[in-house]
PDB file of C-alpha atoms in Angstrom:
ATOM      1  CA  UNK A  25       0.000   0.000   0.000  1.00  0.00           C
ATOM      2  CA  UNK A  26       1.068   3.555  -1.071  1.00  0.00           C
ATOM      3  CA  UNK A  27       2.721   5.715   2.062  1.00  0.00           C
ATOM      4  CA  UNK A  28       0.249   8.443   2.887  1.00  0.00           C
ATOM      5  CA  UNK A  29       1.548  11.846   1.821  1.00  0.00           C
ATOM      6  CA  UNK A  30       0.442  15.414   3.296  1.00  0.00           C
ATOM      7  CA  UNK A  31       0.365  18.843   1.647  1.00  0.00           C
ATOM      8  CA  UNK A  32      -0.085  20.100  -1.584  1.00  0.00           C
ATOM      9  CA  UNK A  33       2.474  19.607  -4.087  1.00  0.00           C
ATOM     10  CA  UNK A  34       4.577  22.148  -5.662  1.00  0.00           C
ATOM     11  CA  UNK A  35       2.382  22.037  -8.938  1.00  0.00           C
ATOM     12  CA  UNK A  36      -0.660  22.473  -7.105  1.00  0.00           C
ATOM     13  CA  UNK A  37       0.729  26.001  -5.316  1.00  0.00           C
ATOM     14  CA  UNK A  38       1.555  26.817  -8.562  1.00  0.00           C
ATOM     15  CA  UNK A  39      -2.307  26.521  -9.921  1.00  0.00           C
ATOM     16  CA  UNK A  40      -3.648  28.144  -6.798  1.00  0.00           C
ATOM     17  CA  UNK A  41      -1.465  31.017  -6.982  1.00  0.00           C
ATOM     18  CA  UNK A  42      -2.005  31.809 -10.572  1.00  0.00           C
ATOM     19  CA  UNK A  43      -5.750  31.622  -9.857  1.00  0.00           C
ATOM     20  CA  UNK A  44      -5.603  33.547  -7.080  1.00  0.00           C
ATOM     21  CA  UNK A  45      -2.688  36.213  -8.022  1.00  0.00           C
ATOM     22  CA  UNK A  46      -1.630  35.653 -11.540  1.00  0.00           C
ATOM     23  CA  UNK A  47       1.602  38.050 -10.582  1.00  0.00           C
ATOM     24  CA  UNK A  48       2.163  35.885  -7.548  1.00  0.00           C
ATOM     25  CA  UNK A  49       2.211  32.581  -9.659  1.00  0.00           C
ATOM     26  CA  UNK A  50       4.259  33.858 -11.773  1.00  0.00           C
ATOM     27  CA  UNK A  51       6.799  33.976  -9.608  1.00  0.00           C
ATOM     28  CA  UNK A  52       6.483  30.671  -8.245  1.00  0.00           C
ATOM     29  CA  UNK A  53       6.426  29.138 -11.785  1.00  0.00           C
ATOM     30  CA  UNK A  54      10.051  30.761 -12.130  1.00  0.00           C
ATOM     31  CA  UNK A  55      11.115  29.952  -8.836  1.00  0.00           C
ATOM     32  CA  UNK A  56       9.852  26.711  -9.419  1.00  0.00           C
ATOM     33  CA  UNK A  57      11.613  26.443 -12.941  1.00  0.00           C
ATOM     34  CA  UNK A  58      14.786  27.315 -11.752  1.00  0.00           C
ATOM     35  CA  UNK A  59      14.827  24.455  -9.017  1.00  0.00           C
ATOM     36  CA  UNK A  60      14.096  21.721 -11.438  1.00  0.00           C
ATOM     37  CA  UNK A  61      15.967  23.049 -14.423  1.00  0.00           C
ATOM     38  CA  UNK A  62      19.671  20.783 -14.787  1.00  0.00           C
ATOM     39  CA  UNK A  63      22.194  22.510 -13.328  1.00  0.00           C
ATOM     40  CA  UNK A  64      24.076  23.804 -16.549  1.00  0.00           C
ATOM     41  CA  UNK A  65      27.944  22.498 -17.164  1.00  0.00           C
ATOM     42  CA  UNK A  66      29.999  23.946 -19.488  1.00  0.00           C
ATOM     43  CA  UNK A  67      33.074  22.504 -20.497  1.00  0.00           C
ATOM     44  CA  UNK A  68      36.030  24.343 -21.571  1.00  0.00           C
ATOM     45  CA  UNK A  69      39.685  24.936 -22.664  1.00  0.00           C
ATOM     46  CA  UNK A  70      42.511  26.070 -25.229  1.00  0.00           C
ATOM     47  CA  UNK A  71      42.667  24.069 -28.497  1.00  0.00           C
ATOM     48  CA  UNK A  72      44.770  20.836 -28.481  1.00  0.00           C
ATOM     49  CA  UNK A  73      43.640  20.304 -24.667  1.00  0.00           C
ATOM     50  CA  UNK A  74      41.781  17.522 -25.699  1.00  0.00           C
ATOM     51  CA  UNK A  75      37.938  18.646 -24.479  1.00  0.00           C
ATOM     52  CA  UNK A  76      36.050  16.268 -26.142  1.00  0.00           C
ATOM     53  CA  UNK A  77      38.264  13.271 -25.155  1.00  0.00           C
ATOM     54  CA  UNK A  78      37.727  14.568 -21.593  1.00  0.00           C
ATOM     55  CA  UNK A  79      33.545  14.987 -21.805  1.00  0.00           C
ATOM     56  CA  UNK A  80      33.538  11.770 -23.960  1.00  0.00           C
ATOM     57  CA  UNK A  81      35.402  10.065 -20.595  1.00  0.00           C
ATOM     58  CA  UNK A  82      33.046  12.247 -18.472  1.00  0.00           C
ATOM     59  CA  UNK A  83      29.993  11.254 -19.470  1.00  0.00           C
ATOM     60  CA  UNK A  84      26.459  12.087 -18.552  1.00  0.00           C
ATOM     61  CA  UNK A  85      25.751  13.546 -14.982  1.00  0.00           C
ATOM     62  CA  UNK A  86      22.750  12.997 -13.234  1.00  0.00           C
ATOM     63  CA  UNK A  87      20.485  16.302 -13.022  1.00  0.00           C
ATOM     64  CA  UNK A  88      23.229  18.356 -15.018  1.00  0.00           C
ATOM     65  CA  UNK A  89      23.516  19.382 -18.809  1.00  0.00           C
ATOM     66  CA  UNK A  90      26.796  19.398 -19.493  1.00  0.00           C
ATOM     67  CA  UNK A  91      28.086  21.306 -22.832  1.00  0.00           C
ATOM     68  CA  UNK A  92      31.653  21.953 -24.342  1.00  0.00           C
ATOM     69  CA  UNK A  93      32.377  25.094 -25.391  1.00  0.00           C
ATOM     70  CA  UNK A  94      34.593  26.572 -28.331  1.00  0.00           C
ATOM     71  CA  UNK A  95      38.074  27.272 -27.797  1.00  0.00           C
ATOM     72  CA  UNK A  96      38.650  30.499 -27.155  1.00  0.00           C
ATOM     73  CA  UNK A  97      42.751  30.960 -28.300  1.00  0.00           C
ATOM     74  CA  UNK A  98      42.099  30.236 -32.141  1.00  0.00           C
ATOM     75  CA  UNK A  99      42.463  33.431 -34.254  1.00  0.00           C
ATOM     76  CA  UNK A 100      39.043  35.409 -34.424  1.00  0.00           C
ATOM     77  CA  UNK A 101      37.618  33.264 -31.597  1.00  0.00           C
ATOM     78  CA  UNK A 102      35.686  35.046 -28.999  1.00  0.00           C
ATOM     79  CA  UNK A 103      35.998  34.671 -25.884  1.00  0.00           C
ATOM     80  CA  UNK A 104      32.893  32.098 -24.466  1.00  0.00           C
ATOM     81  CA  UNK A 105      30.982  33.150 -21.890  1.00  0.00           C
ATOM     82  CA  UNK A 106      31.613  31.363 -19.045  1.00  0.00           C
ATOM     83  CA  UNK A 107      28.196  31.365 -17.330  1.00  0.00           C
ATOM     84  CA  UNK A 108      27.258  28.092 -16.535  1.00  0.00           C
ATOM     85  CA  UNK A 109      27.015  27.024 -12.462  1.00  0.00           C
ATOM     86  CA  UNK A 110      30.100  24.845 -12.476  1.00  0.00           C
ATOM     87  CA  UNK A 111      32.953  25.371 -15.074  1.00  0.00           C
ATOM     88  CA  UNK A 112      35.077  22.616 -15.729  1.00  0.00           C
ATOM     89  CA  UNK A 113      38.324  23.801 -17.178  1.00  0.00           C
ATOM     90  CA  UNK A 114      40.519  21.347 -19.154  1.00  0.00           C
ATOM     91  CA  UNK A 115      44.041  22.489 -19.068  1.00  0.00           C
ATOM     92  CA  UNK A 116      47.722  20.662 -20.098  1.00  0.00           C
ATOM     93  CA  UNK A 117      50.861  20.878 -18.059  1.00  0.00           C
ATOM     94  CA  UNK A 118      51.899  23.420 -17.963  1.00  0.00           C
ATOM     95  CA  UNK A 119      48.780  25.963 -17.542  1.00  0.00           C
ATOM     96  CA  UNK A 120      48.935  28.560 -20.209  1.00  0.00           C
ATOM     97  CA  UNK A 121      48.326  32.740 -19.405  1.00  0.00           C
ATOM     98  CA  UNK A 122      45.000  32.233 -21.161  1.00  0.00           C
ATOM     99  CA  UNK A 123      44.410  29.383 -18.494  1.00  0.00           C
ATOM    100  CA  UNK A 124      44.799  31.464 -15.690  1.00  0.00           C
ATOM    101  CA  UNK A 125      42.218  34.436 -17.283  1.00  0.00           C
ATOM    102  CA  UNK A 126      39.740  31.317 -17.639  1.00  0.00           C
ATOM    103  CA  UNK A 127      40.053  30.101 -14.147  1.00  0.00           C
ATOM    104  CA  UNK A 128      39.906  33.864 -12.428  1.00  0.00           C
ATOM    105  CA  UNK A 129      36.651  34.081 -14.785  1.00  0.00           C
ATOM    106  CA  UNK A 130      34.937  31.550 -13.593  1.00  0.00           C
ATOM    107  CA  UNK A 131      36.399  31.767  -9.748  1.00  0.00           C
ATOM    108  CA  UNK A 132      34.625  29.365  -7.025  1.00  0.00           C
ATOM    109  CA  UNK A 133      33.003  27.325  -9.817  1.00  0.00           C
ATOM    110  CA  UNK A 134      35.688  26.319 -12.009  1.00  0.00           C
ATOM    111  CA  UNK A 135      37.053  23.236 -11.496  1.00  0.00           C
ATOM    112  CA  UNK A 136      40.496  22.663 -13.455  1.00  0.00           C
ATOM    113  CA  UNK A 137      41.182  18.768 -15.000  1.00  0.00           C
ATOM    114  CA  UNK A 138      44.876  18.260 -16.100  1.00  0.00           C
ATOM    115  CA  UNK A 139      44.517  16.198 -19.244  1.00  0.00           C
ATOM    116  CA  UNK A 140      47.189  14.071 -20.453  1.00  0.00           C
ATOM    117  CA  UNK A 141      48.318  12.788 -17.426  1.00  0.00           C
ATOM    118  CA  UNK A 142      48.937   9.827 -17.750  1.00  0.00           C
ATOM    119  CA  UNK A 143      52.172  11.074 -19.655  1.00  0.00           C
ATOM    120  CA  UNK A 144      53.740  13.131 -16.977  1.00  0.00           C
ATOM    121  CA  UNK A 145      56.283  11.613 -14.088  1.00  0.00           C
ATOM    122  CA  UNK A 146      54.017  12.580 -11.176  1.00  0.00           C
ATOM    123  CA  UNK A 147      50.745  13.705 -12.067  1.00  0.00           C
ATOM    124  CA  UNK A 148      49.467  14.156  -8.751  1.00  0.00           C
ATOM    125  CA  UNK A 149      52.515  16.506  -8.267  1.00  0.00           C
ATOM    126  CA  UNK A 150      51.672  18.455 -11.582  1.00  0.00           C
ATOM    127  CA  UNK A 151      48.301  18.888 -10.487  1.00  0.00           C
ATOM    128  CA  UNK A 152      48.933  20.410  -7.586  1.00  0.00           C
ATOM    129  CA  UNK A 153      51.122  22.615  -9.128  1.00  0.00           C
ATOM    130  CA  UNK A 154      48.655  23.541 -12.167  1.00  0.00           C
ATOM    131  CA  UNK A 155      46.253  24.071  -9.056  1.00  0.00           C
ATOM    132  CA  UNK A 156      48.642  26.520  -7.357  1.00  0.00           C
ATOM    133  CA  UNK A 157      49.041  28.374 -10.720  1.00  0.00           C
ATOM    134  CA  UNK A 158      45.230  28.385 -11.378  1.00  0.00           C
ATOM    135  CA  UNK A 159      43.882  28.908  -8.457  1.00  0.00           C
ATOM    136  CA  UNK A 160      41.305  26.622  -8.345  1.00  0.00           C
ATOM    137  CA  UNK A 161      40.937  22.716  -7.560  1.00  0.00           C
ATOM    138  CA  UNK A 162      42.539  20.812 -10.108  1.00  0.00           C
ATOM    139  CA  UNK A 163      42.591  16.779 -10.675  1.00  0.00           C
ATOM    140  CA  UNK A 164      45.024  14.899 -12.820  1.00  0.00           C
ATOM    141  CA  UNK A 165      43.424  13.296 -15.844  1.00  0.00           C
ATOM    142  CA  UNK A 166      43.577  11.547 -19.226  1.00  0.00           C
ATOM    143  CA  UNK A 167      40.316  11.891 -20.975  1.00  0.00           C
ATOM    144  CA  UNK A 168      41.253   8.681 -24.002  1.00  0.00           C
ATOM    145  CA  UNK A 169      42.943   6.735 -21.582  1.00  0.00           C
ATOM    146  CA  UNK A 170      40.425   7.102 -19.073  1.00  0.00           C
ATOM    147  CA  UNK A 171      42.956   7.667 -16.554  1.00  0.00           C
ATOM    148  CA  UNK A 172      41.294   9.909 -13.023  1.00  0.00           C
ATOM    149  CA  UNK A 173      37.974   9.840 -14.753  1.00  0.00           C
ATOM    150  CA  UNK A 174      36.331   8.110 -11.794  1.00  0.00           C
ATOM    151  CA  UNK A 175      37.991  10.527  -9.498  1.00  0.00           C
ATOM    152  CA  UNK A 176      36.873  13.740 -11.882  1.00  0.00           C
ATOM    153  CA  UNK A 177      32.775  11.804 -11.936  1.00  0.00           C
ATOM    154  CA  UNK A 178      32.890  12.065  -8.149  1.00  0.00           C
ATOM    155  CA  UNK A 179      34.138  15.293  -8.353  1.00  0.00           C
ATOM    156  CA  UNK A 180      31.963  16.765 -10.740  1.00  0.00           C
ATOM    157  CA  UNK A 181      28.746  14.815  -9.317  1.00  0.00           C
ATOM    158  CA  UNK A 182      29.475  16.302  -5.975  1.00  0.00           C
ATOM    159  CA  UNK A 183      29.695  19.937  -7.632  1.00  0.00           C
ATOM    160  CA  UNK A 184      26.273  19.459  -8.994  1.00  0.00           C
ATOM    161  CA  UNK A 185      24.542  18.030  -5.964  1.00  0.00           C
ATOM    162  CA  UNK A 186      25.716  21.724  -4.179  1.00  0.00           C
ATOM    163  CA  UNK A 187      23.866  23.142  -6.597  1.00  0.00           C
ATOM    164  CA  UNK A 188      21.068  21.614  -6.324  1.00  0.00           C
ATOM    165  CA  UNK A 189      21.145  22.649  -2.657  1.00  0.00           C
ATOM    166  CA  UNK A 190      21.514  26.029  -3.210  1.00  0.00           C
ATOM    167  CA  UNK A 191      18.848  25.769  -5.518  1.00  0.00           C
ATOM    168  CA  UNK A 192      16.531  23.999  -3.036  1.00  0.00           C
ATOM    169  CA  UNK A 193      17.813  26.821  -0.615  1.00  0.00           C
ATOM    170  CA  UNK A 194      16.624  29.180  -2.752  1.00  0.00           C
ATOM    171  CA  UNK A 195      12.856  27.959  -3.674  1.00  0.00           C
ATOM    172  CA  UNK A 196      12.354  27.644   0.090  1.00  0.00           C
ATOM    173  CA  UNK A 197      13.576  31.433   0.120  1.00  0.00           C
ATOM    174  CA  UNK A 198      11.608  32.707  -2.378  1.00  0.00           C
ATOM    175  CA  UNK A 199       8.464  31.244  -1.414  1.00  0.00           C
ATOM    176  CA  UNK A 200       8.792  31.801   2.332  1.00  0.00           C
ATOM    177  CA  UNK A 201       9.117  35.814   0.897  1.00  0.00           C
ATOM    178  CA  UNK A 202       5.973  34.875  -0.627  1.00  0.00           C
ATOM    179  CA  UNK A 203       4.198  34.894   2.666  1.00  0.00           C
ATOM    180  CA  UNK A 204       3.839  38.227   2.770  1.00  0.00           C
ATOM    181  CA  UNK A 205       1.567  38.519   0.005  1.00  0.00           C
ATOM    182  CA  UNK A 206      -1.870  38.777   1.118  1.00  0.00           C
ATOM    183  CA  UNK A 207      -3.375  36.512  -1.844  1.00  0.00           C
ATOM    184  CA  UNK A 208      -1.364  34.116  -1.627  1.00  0.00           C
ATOM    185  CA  UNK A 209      -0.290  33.639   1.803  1.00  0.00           C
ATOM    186  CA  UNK A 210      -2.871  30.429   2.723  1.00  0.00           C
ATOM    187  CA  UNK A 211      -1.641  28.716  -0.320  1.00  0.00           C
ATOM    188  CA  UNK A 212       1.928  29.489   0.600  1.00  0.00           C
ATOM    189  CA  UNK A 213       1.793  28.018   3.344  1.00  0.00           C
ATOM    190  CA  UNK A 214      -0.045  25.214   3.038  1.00  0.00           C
ATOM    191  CA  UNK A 215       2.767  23.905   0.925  1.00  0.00           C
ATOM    192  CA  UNK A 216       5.492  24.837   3.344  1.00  0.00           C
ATOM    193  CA  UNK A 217       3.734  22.532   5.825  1.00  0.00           C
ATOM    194  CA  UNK A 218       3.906  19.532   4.108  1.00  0.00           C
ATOM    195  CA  UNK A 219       5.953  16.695   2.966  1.00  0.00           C
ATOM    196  CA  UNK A 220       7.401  18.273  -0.729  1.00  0.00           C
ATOM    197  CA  UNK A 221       8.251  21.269   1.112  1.00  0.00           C
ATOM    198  CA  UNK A 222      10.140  19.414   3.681  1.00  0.00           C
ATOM    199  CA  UNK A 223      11.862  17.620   0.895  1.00  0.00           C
ATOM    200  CA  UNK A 224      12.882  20.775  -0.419  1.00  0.00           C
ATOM    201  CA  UNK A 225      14.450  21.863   2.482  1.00  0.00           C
ATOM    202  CA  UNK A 226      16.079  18.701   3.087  1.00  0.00           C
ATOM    203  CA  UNK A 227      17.675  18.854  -0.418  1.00  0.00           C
ATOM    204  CA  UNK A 228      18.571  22.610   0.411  1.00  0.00           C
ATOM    205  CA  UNK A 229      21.013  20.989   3.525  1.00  0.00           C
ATOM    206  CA  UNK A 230      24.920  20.669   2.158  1.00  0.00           C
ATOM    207  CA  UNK A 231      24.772  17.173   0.869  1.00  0.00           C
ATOM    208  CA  UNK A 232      27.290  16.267   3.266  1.00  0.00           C
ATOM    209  CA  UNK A 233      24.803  16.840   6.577  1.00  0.00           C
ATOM    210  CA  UNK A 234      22.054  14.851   5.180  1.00  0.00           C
ATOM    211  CA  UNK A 235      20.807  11.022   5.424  1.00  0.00           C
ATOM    212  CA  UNK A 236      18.841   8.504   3.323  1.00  0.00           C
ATOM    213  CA  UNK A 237      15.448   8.030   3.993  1.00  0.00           C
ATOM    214  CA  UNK A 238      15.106   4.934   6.242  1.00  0.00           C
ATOM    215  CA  UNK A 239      12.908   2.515   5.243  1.00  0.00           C
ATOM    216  CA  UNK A 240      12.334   1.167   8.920  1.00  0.00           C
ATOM    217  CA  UNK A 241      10.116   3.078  10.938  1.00  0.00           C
ATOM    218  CA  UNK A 242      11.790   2.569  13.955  1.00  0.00           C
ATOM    219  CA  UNK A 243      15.228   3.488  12.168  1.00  0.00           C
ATOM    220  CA  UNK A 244      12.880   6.920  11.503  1.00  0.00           C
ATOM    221  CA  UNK A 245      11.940   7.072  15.008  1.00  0.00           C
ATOM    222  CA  UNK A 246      15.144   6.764  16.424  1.00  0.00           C
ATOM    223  CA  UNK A 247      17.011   9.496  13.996  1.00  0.00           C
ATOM    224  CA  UNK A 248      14.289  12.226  14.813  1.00  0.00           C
ATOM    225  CA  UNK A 249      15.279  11.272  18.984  1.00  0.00           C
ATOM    226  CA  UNK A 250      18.394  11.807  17.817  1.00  0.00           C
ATOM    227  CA  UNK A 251      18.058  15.197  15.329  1.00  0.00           C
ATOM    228  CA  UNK A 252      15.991  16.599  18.289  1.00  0.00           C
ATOM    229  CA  UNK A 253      19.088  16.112  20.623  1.00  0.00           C
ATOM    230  CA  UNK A 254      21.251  18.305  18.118  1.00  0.00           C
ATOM    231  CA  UNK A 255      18.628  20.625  17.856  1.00  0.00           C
ATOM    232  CA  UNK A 256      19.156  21.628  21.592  1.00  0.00           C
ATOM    233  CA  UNK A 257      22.972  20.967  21.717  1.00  0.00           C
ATOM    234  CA  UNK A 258      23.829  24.851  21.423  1.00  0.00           C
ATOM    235  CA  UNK A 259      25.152  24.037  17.821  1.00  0.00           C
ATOM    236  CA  UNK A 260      25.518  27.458  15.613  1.00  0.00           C
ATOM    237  CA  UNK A 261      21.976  28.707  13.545  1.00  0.00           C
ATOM    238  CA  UNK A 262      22.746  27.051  10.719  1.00  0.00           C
ATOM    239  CA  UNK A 263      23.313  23.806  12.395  1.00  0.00           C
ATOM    240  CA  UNK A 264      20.505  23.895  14.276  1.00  0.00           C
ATOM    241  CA  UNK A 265      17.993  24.968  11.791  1.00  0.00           C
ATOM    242  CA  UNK A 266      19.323  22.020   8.987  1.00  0.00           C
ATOM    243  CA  UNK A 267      18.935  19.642  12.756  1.00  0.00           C
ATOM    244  CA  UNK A 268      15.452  20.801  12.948  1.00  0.00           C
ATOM    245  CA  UNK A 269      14.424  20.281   8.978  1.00  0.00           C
ATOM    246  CA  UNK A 270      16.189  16.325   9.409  1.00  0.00           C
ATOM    247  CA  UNK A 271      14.073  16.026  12.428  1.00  0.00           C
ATOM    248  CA  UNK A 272      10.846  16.935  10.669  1.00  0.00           C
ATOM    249  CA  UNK A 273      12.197  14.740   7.797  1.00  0.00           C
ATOM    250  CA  UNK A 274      12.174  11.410  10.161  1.00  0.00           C
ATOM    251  CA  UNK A 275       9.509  12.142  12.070  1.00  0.00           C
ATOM    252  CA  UNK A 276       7.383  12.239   8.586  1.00  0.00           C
ATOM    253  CA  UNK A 277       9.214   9.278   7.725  1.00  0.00           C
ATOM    254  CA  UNK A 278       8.340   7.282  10.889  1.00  0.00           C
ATOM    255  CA  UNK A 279       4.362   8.772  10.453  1.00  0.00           C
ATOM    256  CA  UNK A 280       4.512   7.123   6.942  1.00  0.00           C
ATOM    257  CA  UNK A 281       5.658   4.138   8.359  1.00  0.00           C
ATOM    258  CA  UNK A 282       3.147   3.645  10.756  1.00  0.00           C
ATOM    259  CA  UNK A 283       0.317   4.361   8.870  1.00  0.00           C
ATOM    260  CA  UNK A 284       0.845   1.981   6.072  1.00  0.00           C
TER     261      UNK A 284
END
């Protein structure tokens, strides 16, 4: 038998507040859009660097779209724009001056790959130093050879999943600001009181905090007993606040659970 769910779902705020505030819901259908839209990729690097060995190794990421981009040293190339949430930047040994404009481009969401590793004497010392030089994280890689590929799919997965949080962060934001509006407010919160909400904000904790959904109610039961204790264990706001969403989380959990 199905687990019983509560709340509206994010689909049906969406219809109410359009009916009831068609300015309103339009703002939820972007917020909304934003949240579920891939988390946009974008591959990139000098000619000869060997990008499309490297996204050919890299292969499809779950909830990401993942593009390559033009190089951008050819004569009468322009420059791309680097505008994607996570920049992957495929460099050789050693990084170029154009390399090092690239990385300070994209800043905090570059992440550097140092193809043709598998050539070099010590790639985990060239890395390092290509990551000095850059600025930015940088893993040792060879894109035909497939050598650090696994390494650069954790890597890159882990990238995405942070930006899904900060995306979930963000819808719970945006709609919470949305209590303030008059028409909408029941709606609103309605949502935020039940289970896709709390998923939301569970998704919005670093990926690193969270747990799997038990599938034993008493596992449930025990974890929110637990989450409550961290709740009251003087822990910073931001601890406490992601201890108080988990505990919701497994208390739901456990509710499910029981009324099978």
């Amino acid at each position: 038998m199905a687990s019983m769910e509560f709340g509206v779902t994010v689909d049906g705020l969406r219809r109410s507040a359009t009916e009831a505030d068609p300015v309103a819901g339009a703002l939820v259908s972007r917020a909304v859009g934003r949240y579920r839209a891939p988390v946009r990729v974008q591959l990139t690097g000098r000619a000869g660097v060997g990008r499309s060995a490297v996204i050919g190794a890299l292969g499809p990421v779950s909830g990401a779209e993942i593009v390559e981009t033009p190089a951008w040293d050819v004569p009468g190339a322009e420059d791309p724009e680097l505008t994607a949430e996570l920049i992957v930047l495929v460099v050789c040994d050693p990084p170029r001056r154009a390399d090092v404009a690239a990385a300070g481009v994209a800043g905090d969401r570059a992440l550097a790959v140092l193809n043709k590793a598998d050539t070099l004497a010590d790639s985990a010392v060239a890395a390092e130093r290509a990551a000095a030089v850059l600025g930015v994280p940088c893993l040792p890689v060879d894109g035909r050879s497939r050598f650090g590929v696994a390494d650069l799919r954790i890597a890159v997965a882990e990238r995405v999943e942070a930006c899904r949080a900060a995306r979930a962060a963000g819808l719970s934001r945006e709609l919470r600001a949305l209590t303030g509006t008059a028409s909408v407010r029941d709606a609103v919160e309605e949502f935020l009181a039940g289970d896709e909400a709390l998923t939301v904000a569970v998704e919005a904790i670093p990926p690193r905090e969270r747990e799997s959904p038990p599938d034993d109610p008493a596992v449930a039961l025990r974890r929110a007993r637990a989450w409550r204790g961290r709740m009251n264990g003087g822990f910073d706001a931001r601890s406490t606040r992601a201890a108080l969403t988990l505990h919701r989380s497994a208390v739901r959990q456990w509710a499910r659970g029981e009324v099978r």
